[in-house]
Amino acid sequence: MLRIGLVGCGTHANWAVVPAIKAAAPRAALVAVADVNAQNLAKIEAGPAKRYSDHRQMIAVGGLDAVYVATLANTHADITCDALAAGLHVVCEKPMATSVEDCTRMTQAAAKARRVLAVNFETRYHAEILQIRRWIDEGHLGRVEAIHIQDFWDGHKVWGEIGARRKRLTDLAGALDCGIHKADWARYWCGGSWKNITALGRWFDEDVRFAPHIGVLGELDSGQMVTLNASFAYSAYIKPHAYSHVLTVVGSQGVINHFEDRVAPSVVRLTSEALTATHEVTATGHADVMTKLIRDLADAAEGKPIPREMARGEDGLAAQIFVEEANKQAVARR
Ligand SMILES: NC(=O)c1ccc[n+]([C@@H]2O[C@H](COP(=O)([O-])OP(=O)(O)OC[C@H]3O[C@@H](n4cnc5c(N)ncnc54)[C@H](O)[C@@H]3O)[C@@H](O)[C@H]2O)c1
């Protein structure tokens, strides 16, 4: 059983991390929680888990196999490195950190400690993302030349408590706080390293550091051009919700399309010379797939092979290279 200590008892911890760890029983158990905010620490439904106001104290007391880091991205690096230095495995929330430099420090710390550093790119486990990977691996697309992703939603509305949380996330990464999952998909499917990244953003009068609406063009040195249009601005300033997710993979021998508007059922479709196939996709919450990642970490801690769905520090670092360059360019061109 993997004994986990959670650092950060905020929105995501309450909505997804704690339910995911509980659902991973008996492979994992939440045995301790830490938060610098006394109210959040008191409120989290962590049952008999011990509570700490400082993650260093939680680590020092012992009895842990792994730490789950669910604080804001600008604190991930120090907490992760403290846990690794104590010989613990780590799951770090995305974005892995707020700089390429910190991500590099974290991957080096994991290598030095010989511990697993997983990054929670849990959407790799979504059925349509796995299915696309299978079709590509089976060769139905021939050579993949282009990946186009549009991921537009409201990033939760701009008002109230959730609006304050949205500002915290957008100040650290803009719409790419969530768009980073999609940048990771391209590498999950095709491998390679990012190059030639360029971007433009729109701010919609929001008082945030990074663009809540961004268009990024980049390239993987494994041969694909990638466009990622990501938005937290799409219906963010009105009461009704709207969602528009369009994904297209273009290969020399076939194409894949996935469309989702959360109104009609979503389908992922392959069209190729040898095979045309359509799968209906059931919407997946964060917690369901995160449970799989936690079970995979429990296996990895016992020395079992790490599946490609479990993103590692190197994947978090690659995604940060994409995000950092795109946000830098969008800000410079504002
Ligand atoms: N994987 C996903 O799909 C997904 C979804 C949502 C959020 N997230 C990520 O989860 C992370 C947390 O987001 P959130 O919405 O819960 O933020 P939040 O602001 O609601 O909560 C952050 C919590 O961390 C605590 N904290 C800050 N510094 C700390 C420290 N040094 N030690 C201990 N606790 C500390 C805060 O007091 C707060 O309780 C972010 O990186 C975010 O991008 C990931």
mmCIF file of C-alpha atoms and ligand atoms in Angstrom:
data_model
loop_
_atom_site.group_PDB
_atom_site.id
_atom_site.type_symbol
_atom_site.label_atom_id
_atom_site.label_comp_id
_atom_site.label_asym_id
_atom_site.label_seq_id
_atom_site.Cartn_x
_atom_site.Cartn_y
_atom_site.Cartn_z
ATOM 1 C CA MET A 1 0.000 0.000 0.000
ATOM 2 C CA LEU A 2 1.311 3.433 -0.993
ATOM 3 C CA ARG A 3 1.084 5.819 1.979
ATOM 4 C CA ILE A 4 0.525 9.308 0.560
ATOM 5 C CA GLY A 5 0.958 12.734 2.152
ATOM 6 C CA LEU A 6 -0.918 15.505 0.331
ATOM 7 C CA VAL A 7 0.478 19.050 0.207
ATOM 8 C CA GLY A 8 -2.101 21.688 -0.753
ATOM 9 C CA CYS A 9 -5.734 21.355 0.345
ATOM 10 C CA GLY A 10 -7.312 23.802 -2.119
ATOM 11 C CA THR A 11 -9.902 23.521 -4.871
ATOM 12 C CA HIS A 12 -8.321 20.753 -6.929
ATOM 13 C CA ALA A 13 -7.384 18.706 -3.851
ATOM 14 C CA ASN A 14 -11.007 18.786 -2.663
ATOM 15 C CA TRP A 15 -12.586 18.185 -6.074
ATOM 16 C CA ALA A 16 -10.232 15.550 -7.426
ATOM 17 C CA VAL A 17 -7.065 14.560 -5.537
ATOM 18 C CA VAL A 18 -8.629 13.339 -2.288
ATOM 19 C CA PRO A 19 -11.469 11.419 -4.041
ATOM 20 C CA ALA A 20 -8.891 9.862 -6.414
ATOM 21 C CA ILE A 21 -6.609 8.695 -3.584
ATOM 22 C CA LYS A 22 -9.599 7.299 -1.655
ATOM 23 C CA ALA A 23 -10.761 5.428 -4.773
ATOM 24 C CA ALA A 24 -7.279 3.919 -5.216
ATOM 25 C CA ALA A 25 -7.688 1.936 -1.946
ATOM 26 C CA PRO A 26 -6.373 -0.572 -1.039
ATOM 27 C CA ARG A 27 -3.390 0.210 -3.329
ATOM 28 C CA ALA A 28 -3.008 3.679 -1.734
ATOM 29 C CA ALA A 29 -4.092 5.590 1.359
ATOM 30 C CA LEU A 30 -4.105 9.251 2.344
ATOM 31 C CA VAL A 31 -2.245 9.290 5.668
ATOM 32 C CA ALA A 32 -1.303 12.977 6.034
ATOM 33 C CA VAL A 33 -2.240 16.393 4.662
ATOM 34 C CA ALA A 34 -0.486 19.769 4.806
ATOM 35 C CA ASP A 35 -1.523 23.319 3.976
ATOM 36 C CA VAL A 36 -0.278 26.755 5.010
ATOM 37 C CA ASN A 37 -3.872 27.975 5.105
ATOM 38 C CA ALA A 38 -5.411 26.842 8.425
ATOM 39 C CA GLN A 39 -8.993 27.077 7.103
ATOM 40 C CA ASN A 40 -8.307 24.905 4.052
ATOM 41 C CA LEU A 41 -6.377 22.446 6.215
ATOM 42 C CA ALA A 42 -9.290 22.129 8.651
ATOM 43 C CA LYS A 43 -11.944 21.819 5.916
ATOM 44 C CA ILE A 44 -10.493 19.068 3.746
ATOM 45 C CA GLU A 45 -12.303 15.709 4.090
ATOM 46 C CA ALA A 46 -9.211 13.660 4.831
ATOM 47 C CA GLY A 47 -10.654 11.446 7.591
ATOM 48 C CA PRO A 48 -8.023 10.253 10.092
ATOM 49 C CA ALA A 49 -5.073 11.676 8.068
ATOM 50 C CA LYS A 50 -2.665 13.694 10.223
ATOM 51 C CA ARG A 51 -2.745 17.445 9.563
ATOM 52 C CA TYR A 52 0.283 19.735 9.257
ATOM 53 C CA SER A 53 0.725 23.448 8.594
ATOM 54 C CA ASP A 54 4.172 22.827 7.064
ATOM 55 C CA HIS A 55 4.985 20.114 4.506
ATOM 56 C CA ARG A 56 8.551 19.843 5.875
ATOM 57 C CA GLN A 57 7.199 18.797 9.257
ATOM 58 C CA MET A 58 4.876 16.277 7.570
ATOM 59 C CA ILE A 59 7.843 14.759 5.722
ATOM 60 C CA ALA A 60 10.090 14.787 8.813
ATOM 61 C CA VAL A 61 7.548 12.888 10.950
ATOM 62 C CA GLY A 62 7.851 9.996 8.485
ATOM 63 C CA GLY A 63 5.530 7.120 7.650
ATOM 64 C CA LEU A 64 5.107 8.201 4.015
ATOM 65 C CA ASP A 65 5.989 6.514 0.719
ATOM 66 C CA ALA A 66 4.921 9.372 -1.557
ATOM 67 C CA VAL A 67 3.898 13.012 -1.579
ATOM 68 C CA TYR A 68 1.137 14.447 -3.775
ATOM 69 C CA VAL A 69 1.874 18.116 -4.533
ATOM 70 C CA ALA A 70 -1.376 20.038 -5.218
ATOM 71 C CA THR A 71 -0.351 23.582 -4.324
ATOM 72 C CA LEU A 72 -0.057 26.412 -6.885
ATOM 73 C CA ALA A 73 2.617 25.859 -9.540
ATOM 74 C CA ASN A 74 5.053 28.469 -8.155
ATOM 75 C CA THR A 75 5.551 26.340 -5.004
ATOM 76 C CA HIS A 76 5.794 22.899 -6.701
ATOM 77 C CA ALA A 77 9.583 22.854 -7.174
ATOM 78 C CA ASP A 78 10.652 23.375 -3.551
ATOM 79 C CA ILE A 79 8.046 21.003 -2.105
ATOM 80 C CA THR A 80 8.834 18.317 -4.714
ATOM 81 C CA CYS A 81 12.585 18.592 -4.105
ATOM 82 C CA ASP A 82 12.060 18.382 -0.303
ATOM 83 C CA ALA A 83 10.041 15.171 -0.741
ATOM 84 C CA LEU A 84 12.500 13.599 -3.188
ATOM 85 C CA ALA A 85 15.448 14.473 -0.919
ATOM 86 C CA ALA A 86 13.662 12.564 1.866
ATOM 87 C CA GLY A 87 13.493 9.487 -0.397
ATOM 88 C CA LEU A 88 9.790 9.790 -1.266
ATOM 89 C CA HIS A 89 8.092 9.328 -4.628
ATOM 90 C CA VAL A 90 6.169 12.357 -5.886
ATOM 91 C CA VAL A 91 3.099 13.124 -7.964
ATOM 92 C CA CYS A 92 3.271 16.779 -8.890
ATOM 93 C CA GLU A 93 0.274 18.627 -10.283
ATOM 94 C CA LYS A 94 0.571 20.288 -13.639
ATOM 95 C CA PRO A 95 1.981 22.771 -14.567
ATOM 96 C CA MET A 96 5.024 21.060 -13.052
ATOM 97 C CA ALA A 97 6.486 24.482 -12.091
ATOM 98 C CA THR A 98 6.606 28.038 -13.404
ATOM 99 C CA SER A 99 10.013 27.892 -15.068
ATOM 100 C CA VAL A 100 12.061 25.506 -17.169
ATOM 101 C CA GLU A 101 14.855 26.039 -14.655
ATOM 102 C CA ASP A 102 12.712 24.735 -11.763
ATOM 103 C CA CYS A 103 11.480 21.763 -13.838
ATOM 104 C CA THR A 104 15.100 20.869 -14.585
ATOM 105 C CA ARG A 105 15.979 21.114 -10.879
ATOM 106 C CA MET A 106 13.074 18.753 -10.101
ATOM 107 C CA THR A 107 14.011 16.107 -12.706
ATOM 108 C CA GLN A 108 17.617 16.227 -11.472
ATOM 109 C CA ALA A 109 16.446 15.769 -7.873
ATOM 110 C CA ALA A 110 14.375 12.713 -8.913
ATOM 111 C CA ALA A 111 17.331 11.168 -10.752
ATOM 112 C CA LYS A 112 19.607 11.798 -7.749
ATOM 113 C CA ALA A 113 17.100 10.319 -5.285
ATOM 114 C CA ARG A 114 16.249 7.414 -7.643
ATOM 115 C CA ARG A 115 12.575 8.016 -6.971
ATOM 116 C CA VAL A 116 9.621 8.351 -9.334
ATOM 117 C CA LEU A 117 8.567 11.894 -10.164
ATOM 118 C CA ALA A 118 5.162 11.693 -11.874
ATOM 119 C CA VAL A 119 3.395 14.737 -13.293
ATOM 120 C CA ASN A 120 -0.389 14.703 -13.234
ATOM 121 C CA PHE A 121 -1.154 14.831 -16.951
ATOM 122 C CA GLU A 122 -4.068 12.547 -16.143
ATOM 123 C CA THR A 123 -5.905 13.289 -19.399
ATOM 124 C CA ARG A 124 -3.458 10.866 -21.073
ATOM 125 C CA TYR A 125 -5.693 8.170 -19.534
ATOM 126 C CA HIS A 126 -8.874 9.506 -21.214
ATOM 127 C CA ALA A 127 -10.455 6.955 -23.564
ATOM 128 C CA GLU A 128 -10.191 9.118 -26.705
ATOM 129 C CA ILE A 129 -6.541 10.020 -26.028
ATOM 130 C CA LEU A 130 -5.660 6.336 -25.570
ATOM 131 C CA GLN A 131 -7.656 5.436 -28.702
ATOM 132 C CA ILE A 132 -5.826 8.044 -30.798
ATOM 133 C CA ARG A 133 -2.514 6.690 -29.514
ATOM 134 C CA ARG A 134 -3.582 3.125 -30.487
ATOM 135 C CA TRP A 135 -4.581 4.179 -34.025
ATOM 136 C CA ILE A 136 -1.279 6.043 -34.498
ATOM 137 C CA ASP A 137 0.789 3.138 -33.094
ATOM 138 C CA GLU A 138 -1.062 0.656 -35.351
ATOM 139 C CA GLY A 139 0.056 2.726 -38.345
ATOM 140 C CA HIS A 140 -3.417 3.739 -39.600
ATOM 141 C CA LEU A 141 -2.289 7.333 -40.156
ATOM 142 C CA GLY A 142 0.967 6.601 -41.936
ATOM 143 C CA ARG A 143 3.303 9.484 -41.069
ATOM 144 C CA VAL A 144 1.693 12.007 -38.694
ATOM 145 C CA GLU A 145 2.411 15.487 -40.070
ATOM 146 C CA ALA A 146 0.044 17.782 -38.180
ATOM 147 C CA ILE A 147 -1.911 18.016 -34.941
ATOM 148 C CA HIS A 148 -4.490 20.769 -34.434
ATOM 149 C CA ILE A 149 -6.194 21.277 -31.094
ATOM 150 C CA GLN A 150 -8.781 23.841 -30.101
ATOM 151 C CA ASP A 151 -9.743 23.757 -26.446
ATOM 152 C CA PHE A 152 -12.163 26.520 -25.540
ATOM 153 C CA TRP A 153 -14.030 26.773 -22.240
ATOM 154 C CA ASP A 154 -14.655 29.346 -19.526
ATOM 155 C CA GLY A 155 -11.867 28.171 -17.180
ATOM 156 C CA HIS A 156 -14.565 28.685 -14.547
ATOM 157 C CA LYS A 157 -16.235 32.069 -14.354
ATOM 158 C CA VAL A 158 -14.479 35.324 -13.456
ATOM 159 C CA TRP A 159 -16.608 36.250 -10.416
ATOM 160 C CA GLY A 160 -16.727 35.116 -6.776
ATOM 161 C CA GLU A 161 -14.413 32.685 -5.010
ATOM 162 C CA ILE A 162 -13.874 30.606 -8.144
ATOM 163 C CA GLY A 163 -12.964 33.818 -10.000
ATOM 164 C CA ALA A 164 -10.215 34.532 -7.426
ATOM 165 C CA ARG A 165 -8.868 31.012 -7.907
ATOM 166 C CA ARG A 166 -9.044 31.449 -11.700
ATOM 167 C CA LYS A 167 -6.937 34.619 -11.337
ATOM 168 C CA ARG A 168 -4.319 32.731 -9.280
ATOM 169 C CA LEU A 169 -3.984 30.084 -12.001
ATOM 170 C CA THR A 170 -4.094 32.547 -14.913
ATOM 171 C CA ASP A 171 -1.457 34.792 -13.329
ATOM 172 C CA LEU A 172 0.878 31.768 -13.311
ATOM 173 C CA ALA A 173 0.167 30.212 -16.737
ATOM 174 C CA GLY A 174 -2.801 31.867 -18.526
ATOM 175 C CA ALA A 175 -5.098 29.591 -20.536
ATOM 176 C CA LEU A 176 -2.150 27.207 -20.805
ATOM 177 C CA ASP A 177 -2.714 26.262 -17.143
ATOM 178 C CA CYS A 178 -5.194 23.812 -18.687
ATOM 179 C CA GLY A 179 -3.915 23.943 -22.284
ATOM 180 C CA ILE A 180 -0.687 22.354 -21.029
ATOM 181 C CA HIS A 181 -2.495 18.970 -20.992
ATOM 182 C CA LYS A 182 -3.113 19.361 -24.718
ATOM 183 C CA ALA A 183 0.496 20.288 -25.492
ATOM 184 C CA ASP A 184 1.453 17.119 -23.628
ATOM 185 C CA TRP A 185 -0.890 14.990 -25.811
ATOM 186 C CA ALA A 186 1.114 15.812 -28.940
ATOM 187 C CA ARG A 187 4.297 14.479 -27.312
ATOM 188 C CA TYR A 188 2.442 11.518 -25.776
ATOM 189 C CA TRP A 189 1.337 10.487 -29.281
ATOM 190 C CA CYS A 190 4.415 11.373 -31.305
ATOM 191 C CA GLY A 191 7.365 11.872 -28.920
ATOM 192 C CA GLY A 192 10.085 14.415 -29.654
ATOM 193 C CA SER A 193 11.072 17.831 -28.339
ATOM 194 C CA TRP A 194 9.496 21.238 -28.961
ATOM 195 C CA LYS A 195 11.013 23.810 -31.305
ATOM 196 C CA ASN A 196 9.936 26.913 -33.281
ATOM 197 C CA ILE A 197 7.204 27.981 -30.844
ATOM 198 C CA THR A 198 5.344 31.200 -31.593
ATOM 199 C CA ALA A 199 2.174 32.649 -30.045
ATOM 200 C CA LEU A 200 -0.355 35.458 -29.789
ATOM 201 C CA GLY A 201 -2.775 36.130 -26.940
ATOM 202 C CA ARG A 202 -5.897 38.091 -26.094
ATOM 203 C CA TRP A 203 -6.696 39.409 -22.616
ATOM 204 C CA PHE A 204 -10.392 40.489 -22.858
ATOM 205 C CA ASP A 205 -9.633 43.288 -20.335
ATOM 206 C CA GLU A 206 -8.838 40.730 -17.625
ATOM 207 C CA ASP A 207 -6.271 41.897 -15.083
ATOM 208 C CA VAL A 208 -4.061 38.798 -15.292
ATOM 209 C CA ARG A 209 -0.411 38.306 -16.215
ATOM 210 C CA PHE A 210 -0.759 35.644 -18.918
ATOM 211 C CA ALA A 211 -3.303 35.499 -21.736
ATOM 212 C CA PRO A 212 -6.664 33.867 -20.924
ATOM 213 C CA HIS A 213 -6.958 33.202 -24.677
ATOM 214 C CA ILE A 214 -3.936 32.094 -26.699
ATOM 215 C CA GLY A 215 -3.003 30.668 -30.073
ATOM 216 C CA VAL A 216 0.262 28.736 -30.254
ATOM 217 C CA LEU A 217 2.075 27.320 -33.261
ATOM 218 C CA GLY A 218 4.947 24.927 -32.654
ATOM 219 C CA GLU A 219 6.803 21.964 -34.013
ATOM 220 C CA LEU A 220 8.003 18.631 -32.647
ATOM 221 C CA ASP A 221 11.403 17.489 -33.852
ATOM 222 C CA SER A 222 9.753 14.098 -34.462
ATOM 223 C CA GLY A 223 8.157 15.764 -37.524
ATOM 224 C CA GLN A 224 4.771 17.287 -36.631
ATOM 225 C CA MET A 225 3.489 20.840 -36.802
ATOM 226 C CA VAL A 226 1.153 21.564 -33.885
ATOM 227 C CA THR A 227 -1.405 24.314 -33.387
ATOM 228 C CA LEU A 228 -2.967 24.763 -29.972
ATOM 229 C CA ASN A 229 -5.692 27.333 -29.463
ATOM 230 C CA ALA A 230 -6.569 27.406 -25.766
ATOM 231 C CA SER A 231 -9.114 29.567 -23.999
ATOM 232 C CA PHE A 232 -10.286 30.350 -20.500
ATOM 233 C CA ALA A 233 -12.170 33.317 -22.004
ATOM 234 C CA TYR A 234 -14.787 31.388 -23.999
ATOM 235 C CA SER A 235 -18.043 32.284 -22.201
ATOM 236 C CA ALA A 236 -16.126 33.281 -19.043
ATOM 237 C CA TYR A 237 -17.785 36.685 -18.813
ATOM 238 C CA ILE A 238 -21.409 35.531 -19.225
ATOM 239 C CA LYS A 239 -23.521 33.251 -17.027
ATOM 240 C CA PRO A 240 -24.241 30.365 -19.454
ATOM 241 C CA HIS A 241 -21.554 27.740 -20.029
ATOM 242 C CA ALA A 242 -20.177 26.933 -23.483
ATOM 243 C CA TYR A 243 -17.501 24.489 -24.509
ATOM 244 C CA SER A 244 -15.801 23.821 -27.826
ATOM 245 C CA HIS A 245 -13.176 21.137 -28.186
ATOM 246 C CA VAL A 246 -11.935 20.202 -31.657
ATOM 247 C CA LEU A 247 -8.986 17.917 -32.240
ATOM 248 C CA THR A 248 -7.597 16.849 -35.603
ATOM 249 C CA VAL A 249 -4.620 14.637 -36.351
ATOM 250 C CA VAL A 250 -3.487 14.613 -39.973
ATOM 251 C CA GLY A 251 -1.366 11.755 -41.307
ATOM 252 C CA SER A 252 -0.157 10.780 -44.762
ATOM 253 C CA GLN A 253 -2.524 7.770 -44.800
ATOM 254 C CA GLY A 254 -5.356 8.798 -42.534
ATOM 255 C CA VAL A 255 -6.919 11.421 -40.278
ATOM 256 C CA ILE A 256 -8.475 11.505 -36.824
ATOM 257 C CA ASN A 257 -11.137 13.880 -35.606
ATOM 258 C CA HIS A 258 -12.586 14.439 -32.158
ATOM 259 C CA PHE A 259 -15.293 17.003 -31.463
ATOM 260 C CA GLU A 260 -16.964 17.780 -28.161
ATOM 261 C CA ASP A 261 -19.352 20.549 -27.174
ATOM 262 C CA ARG A 262 -20.846 18.890 -24.054
ATOM 263 C CA VAL A 263 -24.299 19.251 -25.668
ATOM 264 C CA ALA A 264 -24.318 16.283 -28.044
ATOM 265 C CA PRO A 265 -22.423 13.022 -27.309
ATOM 266 C CA SER A 266 -18.783 13.297 -28.323
ATOM 267 C CA VAL A 267 -17.198 11.000 -30.911
ATOM 268 C CA VAL A 268 -13.654 10.266 -31.991
ATOM 269 C CA ARG A 269 -13.333 9.118 -35.618
ATOM 270 C CA LEU A 270 -10.578 7.575 -37.704
ATOM 271 C CA THR A 271 -10.744 7.847 -41.491
ATOM 272 C CA SER A 272 -8.027 5.904 -43.321
ATOM 273 C CA GLU A 273 -7.508 3.774 -46.404
ATOM 274 C CA ALA A 274 -7.789 0.468 -44.511
ATOM 275 C CA LEU A 275 -10.123 1.340 -41.656
ATOM 276 C CA THR A 276 -12.801 3.857 -40.813
ATOM 277 C CA ALA A 277 -13.968 3.684 -37.202
ATOM 278 C CA THR A 278 -16.037 5.780 -34.820
ATOM 279 C CA HIS A 279 -16.099 5.584 -31.017
ATOM 280 C CA GLU A 280 -18.531 7.388 -28.781
ATOM 281 C CA VAL A 281 -16.680 8.938 -25.841
ATOM 282 C CA THR A 282 -18.078 9.044 -22.325
ATOM 283 C CA ALA A 283 -17.063 12.195 -20.443
ATOM 284 C CA THR A 284 -14.412 11.457 -17.801
ATOM 285 C CA GLY A 285 -13.981 13.435 -14.571
ATOM 286 C CA HIS A 286 -10.548 14.264 -13.161
ATOM 287 C CA ALA A 287 -10.744 11.846 -10.224
ATOM 288 C CA ASP A 288 -11.477 8.631 -12.212
ATOM 289 C CA VAL A 289 -8.353 8.874 -14.309
ATOM 290 C CA MET A 290 -6.210 10.201 -11.470
ATOM 291 C CA THR A 291 -7.050 7.015 -9.563
ATOM 292 C CA LYS A 292 -5.400 5.065 -12.398
ATOM 293 C CA LEU A 293 -2.294 7.225 -12.145
ATOM 294 C CA ILE A 294 -2.095 6.694 -8.375
ATOM 295 C CA ARG A 295 -2.437 2.917 -8.830
ATOM 296 C CA ASP A 296 0.312 3.062 -11.463
ATOM 297 C CA LEU A 297 2.519 4.968 -9.007
ATOM 298 C CA ALA A 298 1.870 2.297 -6.357
ATOM 299 C CA ASP A 299 3.006 -0.313 -8.909
ATOM 300 C CA ALA A 300 6.062 1.750 -9.878
ATOM 301 C CA ALA A 301 7.014 2.107 -6.199
ATOM 302 C CA GLU A 302 7.112 -1.714 -6.094
ATOM 303 C CA GLY A 303 9.466 -1.727 -9.077
ATOM 304 C CA LYS A 304 6.883 -2.567 -11.765
ATOM 305 C CA PRO A 305 7.282 -0.923 -15.200
ATOM 306 C CA ILE A 306 5.918 2.593 -15.613
ATOM 307 C CA PRO A 307 3.253 2.838 -18.347
ATOM 308 C CA ARG A 308 3.566 5.622 -20.914
ATOM 309 C CA GLU A 309 0.304 7.103 -19.653
ATOM 310 C CA MET A 310 2.021 8.101 -16.409
ATOM 311 C CA ALA A 311 3.829 11.313 -17.342
ATOM 312 C CA ARG A 312 7.267 11.767 -15.772
ATOM 313 C CA GLY A 313 9.295 14.808 -14.809
ATOM 314 C CA GLU A 314 10.847 14.885 -18.307
ATOM 315 C CA ASP A 315 7.336 15.229 -19.795
ATOM 316 C CA GLY A 316 6.479 18.040 -17.370
ATOM 317 C CA LEU A 317 9.715 19.782 -18.347
ATOM 318 C CA ALA A 318 8.958 19.457 -22.078
ATOM 319 C CA ALA A 319 5.459 20.866 -21.551
ATOM 320 C CA GLN A 320 6.903 23.790 -19.577
ATOM 321 C CA ILE A 321 9.264 24.612 -22.477
ATOM 322 C CA PHE A 322 6.160 24.938 -24.682
ATOM 323 C CA VAL A 323 4.173 27.003 -22.140
ATOM 324 C CA GLU A 324 7.020 29.306 -21.136
ATOM 325 C CA GLU A 325 7.961 30.225 -24.699
ATOM 326 C CA ALA A 326 4.342 30.661 -25.826
ATOM 327 C CA ASN A 327 3.420 32.870 -22.858
ATOM 328 C CA LYS A 328 6.626 34.910 -23.218
ATOM 329 C CA GLN A 329 5.850 35.627 -26.873
ATOM 330 C CA ALA A 330 2.185 36.427 -26.262
ATOM 331 C CA VAL A 331 3.126 38.898 -23.490
ATOM 332 C CA ALA A 332 5.833 40.518 -25.644
ATOM 333 C CA ARG A 333 3.330 41.040 -28.497
ATOM 334 C CA ARG A 334 0.472 42.242 -26.304
HETATM 335 N N1 LIG B 1 -4.714 18.046 -13.307
HETATM 336 C C1 LIG B 1 -5.682 18.900 -13.537
HETATM 337 O O1 LIG B 1 -6.429 18.751 -14.468
HETATM 338 C C2 LIG B 1 -5.840 20.083 -12.631
HETATM 339 C C3 LIG B 1 -7.089 20.691 -12.461
HETATM 340 C C4 LIG B 1 -7.172 21.804 -11.618
HETATM 341 C C5 LIG B 1 -6.049 22.312 -10.982
HETATM 342 N N2 LIG B 1 -4.850 21.692 -11.195
HETATM 343 C C6 LIG B 1 -3.612 22.210 -10.581
HETATM 344 O O2 LIG B 1 -3.630 21.966 -9.188
HETATM 345 C C7 LIG B 1 -2.846 22.956 -8.516
HETATM 346 C C8 LIG B 1 -3.659 23.571 -7.388
HETATM 347 O O3 LIG B 1 -4.756 24.244 -7.946
HETATM 348 P P1 LIG B 1 -6.026 24.687 -7.050
HETATM 349 O O4 LIG B 1 -7.052 25.137 -7.986
HETATM 350 O O5 LIG B 1 -6.341 23.652 -6.052
HETATM 351 O O6 LIG B 1 -5.410 25.976 -6.300
HETATM 352 P P2 LIG B 1 -5.975 26.654 -4.972
HETATM 353 O O7 LIG B 1 -5.419 28.029 -4.962
HETATM 354 O O8 LIG B 1 -7.448 26.476 -4.874
HETATM 355 O O9 LIG B 1 -5.319 25.777 -3.798
HETATM 356 C C9 LIG B 1 -3.946 25.789 -3.531
HETATM 357 C C10 LIG B 1 -3.755 25.349 -2.082
HETATM 358 O O10 LIG B 1 -2.349 25.236 -1.826
HETATM 359 C C11 LIG B 1 -2.088 25.826 -0.556
HETATM 360 N N3 LIG B 1 -0.664 26.206 -0.495
HETATM 361 C C12 LIG B 1 -0.029 27.209 -1.140
HETATM 362 N N4 LIG B 1 1.294 27.206 -0.848
HETATM 363 C C13 LIG B 1 1.495 26.154 -0.011
HETATM 364 C C14 LIG B 1 2.635 25.613 0.633
HETATM 365 N N5 LIG B 1 3.856 26.134 0.463
HETATM 366 N N6 LIG B 1 2.464 24.520 1.432
HETATM 367 C C15 LIG B 1 1.244 23.976 1.613
HETATM 368 N N7 LIG B 1 0.119 24.456 1.030
HETATM 369 C C16 LIG B 1 0.233 25.524 0.230
HETATM 370 C C17 LIG B 1 -3.045 27.007 -0.487
HETATM 371 O O11 LIG B 1 -3.225 27.466 0.850
HETATM 372 C C18 LIG B 1 -4.314 26.362 -1.071
HETATM 373 O O12 LIG B 1 -5.062 25.691 -0.074
HETATM 374 C C19 LIG B 1 -2.400 23.949 -9.596
HETATM 375 O O13 LIG B 1 -1.107 23.617 -10.048
HETATM 376 C C20 LIG B 1 -3.419 23.709 -10.714
HETATM 377 O O14 LIG B 1 -2.959 24.060 -11.996
HETATM 378 C C21 LIG B 1 -4.732 20.591 -11.987
#
